CSV table of C-alpha atoms in Angstrom, one decimal:
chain,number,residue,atom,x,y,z
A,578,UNK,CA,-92.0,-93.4,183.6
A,579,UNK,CA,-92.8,-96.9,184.3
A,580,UNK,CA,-91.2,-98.7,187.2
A,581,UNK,CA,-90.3,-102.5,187.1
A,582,UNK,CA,-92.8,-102.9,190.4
A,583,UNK,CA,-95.7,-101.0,188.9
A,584,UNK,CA,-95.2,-102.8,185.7
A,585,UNK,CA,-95.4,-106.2,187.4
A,586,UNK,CA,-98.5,-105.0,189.2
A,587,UNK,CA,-99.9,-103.8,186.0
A,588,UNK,CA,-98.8,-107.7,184.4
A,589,UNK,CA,-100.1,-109.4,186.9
A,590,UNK,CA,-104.0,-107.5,187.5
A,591,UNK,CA,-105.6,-109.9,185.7
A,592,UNK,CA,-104.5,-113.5,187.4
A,593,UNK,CA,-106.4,-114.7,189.7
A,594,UNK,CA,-109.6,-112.0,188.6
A,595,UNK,CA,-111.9,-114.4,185.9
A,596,UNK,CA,-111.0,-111.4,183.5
A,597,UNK,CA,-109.1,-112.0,180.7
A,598,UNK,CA,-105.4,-109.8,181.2
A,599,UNK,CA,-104.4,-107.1,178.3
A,600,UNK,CA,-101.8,-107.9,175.3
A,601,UNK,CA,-99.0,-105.9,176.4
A,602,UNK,CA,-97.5,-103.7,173.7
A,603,UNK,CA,-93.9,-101.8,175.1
A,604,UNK,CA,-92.9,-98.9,172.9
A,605,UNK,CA,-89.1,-98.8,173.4
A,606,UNK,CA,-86.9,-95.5,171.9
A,607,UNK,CA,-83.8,-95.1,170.1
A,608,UNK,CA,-81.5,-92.7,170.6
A,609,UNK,CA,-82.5,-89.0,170.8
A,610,UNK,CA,-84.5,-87.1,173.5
A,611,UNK,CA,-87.7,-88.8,173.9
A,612,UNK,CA,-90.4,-87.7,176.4
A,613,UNK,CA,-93.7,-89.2,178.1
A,614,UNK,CA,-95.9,-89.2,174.9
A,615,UNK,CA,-93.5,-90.1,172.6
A,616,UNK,CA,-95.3,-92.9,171.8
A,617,UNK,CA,-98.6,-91.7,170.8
A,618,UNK,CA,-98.4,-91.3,167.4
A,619,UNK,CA,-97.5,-95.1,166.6
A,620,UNK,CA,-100.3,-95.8,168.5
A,621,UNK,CA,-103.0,-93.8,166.8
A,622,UNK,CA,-101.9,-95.4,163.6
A,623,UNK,CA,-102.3,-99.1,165.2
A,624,UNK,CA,-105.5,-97.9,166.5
A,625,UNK,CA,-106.4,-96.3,163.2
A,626,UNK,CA,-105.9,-99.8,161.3
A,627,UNK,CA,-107.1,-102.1,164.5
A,628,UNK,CA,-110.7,-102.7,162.7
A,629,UNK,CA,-108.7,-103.7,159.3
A,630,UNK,CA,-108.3,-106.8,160.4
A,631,UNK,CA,-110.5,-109.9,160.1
A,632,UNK,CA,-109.7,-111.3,163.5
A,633,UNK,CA,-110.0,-108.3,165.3
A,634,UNK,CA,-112.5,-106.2,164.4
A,635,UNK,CA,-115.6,-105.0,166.3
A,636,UNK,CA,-113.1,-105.7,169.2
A,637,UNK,CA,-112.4,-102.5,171.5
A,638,UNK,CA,-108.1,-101.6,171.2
A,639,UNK,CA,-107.9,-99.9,174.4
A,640,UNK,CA,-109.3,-103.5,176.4
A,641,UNK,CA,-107.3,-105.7,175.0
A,642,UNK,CA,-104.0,-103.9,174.4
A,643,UNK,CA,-101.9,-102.0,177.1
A,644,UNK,CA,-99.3,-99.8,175.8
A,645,UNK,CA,-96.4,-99.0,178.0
A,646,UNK,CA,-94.1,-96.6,177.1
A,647,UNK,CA,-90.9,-96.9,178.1
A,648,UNK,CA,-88.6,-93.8,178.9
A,649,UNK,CA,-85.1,-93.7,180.3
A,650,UNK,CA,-84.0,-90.0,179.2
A,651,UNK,CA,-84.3,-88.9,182.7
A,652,UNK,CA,-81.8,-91.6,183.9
A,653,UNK,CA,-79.1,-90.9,180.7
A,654,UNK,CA,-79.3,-87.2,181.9
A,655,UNK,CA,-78.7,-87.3,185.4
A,656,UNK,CA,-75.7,-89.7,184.4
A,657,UNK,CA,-74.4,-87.1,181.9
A,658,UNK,CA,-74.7,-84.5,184.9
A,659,UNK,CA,-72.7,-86.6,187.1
A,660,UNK,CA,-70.2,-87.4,184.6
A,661,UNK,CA,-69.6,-83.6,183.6
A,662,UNK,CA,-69.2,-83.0,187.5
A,663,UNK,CA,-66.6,-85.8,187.8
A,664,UNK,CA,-64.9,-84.9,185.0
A,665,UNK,CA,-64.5,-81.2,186.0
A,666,UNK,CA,-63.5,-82.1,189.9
A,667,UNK,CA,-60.9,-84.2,187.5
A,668,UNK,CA,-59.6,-81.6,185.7
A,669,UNK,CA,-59.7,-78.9,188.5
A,670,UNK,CA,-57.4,-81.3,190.4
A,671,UNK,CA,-54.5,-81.5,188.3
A,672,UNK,CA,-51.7,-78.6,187.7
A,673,UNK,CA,-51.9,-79.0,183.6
A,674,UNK,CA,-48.6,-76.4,183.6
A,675,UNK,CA,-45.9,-79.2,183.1
C-alpha cells in the first residue's frame, strides 16, 4: 500500500532534478475486497490504446505515467476485527436474562 509520505516523495522526485516529473494516474476501488494488483487490468487496456492517440504516440507509457494504486482493505478489516471484539466484550458484559 502506498503511504501519504512515500507518495509525496514519489510527487515530488522530479522538482528540482531538470527531468520532467510523471502524470500521475491513482486507481481508487469501490466496495468489495480488492488487493495489490487490482489495478492491472485497467492499466493494460490504457497501455494497450496509449499509441491510438495522435498526441501521444511513439511516446513511452511507463515514463510519463505513474500509476498508484490505492488500497485500504487492510485498514477496513482490522476495523471490522476491532468492532466484532468490542461488540462481543459488549455483549458478554451484560446479564440478557431480564
Amino acid at each position: 500500500m502506498i503511504r501519504f509520505v512515500q507518495l509525496n516523495a514519489r510527487l515530488r522526485a522530479g522538482i528540482g532534478s531538470g527531468k520532467m516529473r510523471k502524470h500521475v494516474l491513482f486507481f481508487i476501488h469501490g466496495m468489495g475486497r480488492h488487493y495489490n494488483t487490482w489495478h492491472e487490468p485497467g492499466l493494460q487496456v490504457l497501455r494497450s490504446v496509449f499509441d491510438d492517440y495522435d498526441g501521444l504516440r511513439g511516446l513511452d507509457f511507463d515514463e510519463i505515467i505513474d500509476p498508484i494504486p490505492v488500497v485500504y482493505d487492510d485498514k477496513i478489516e482490522r476495523w471490522r476485527q476491532r468492532m466484532a471484539a468490542d461488540f462481543q466484550a459488549f455483549r458478554g458484559g451484560i446479564d440478557w436474562r431480564f
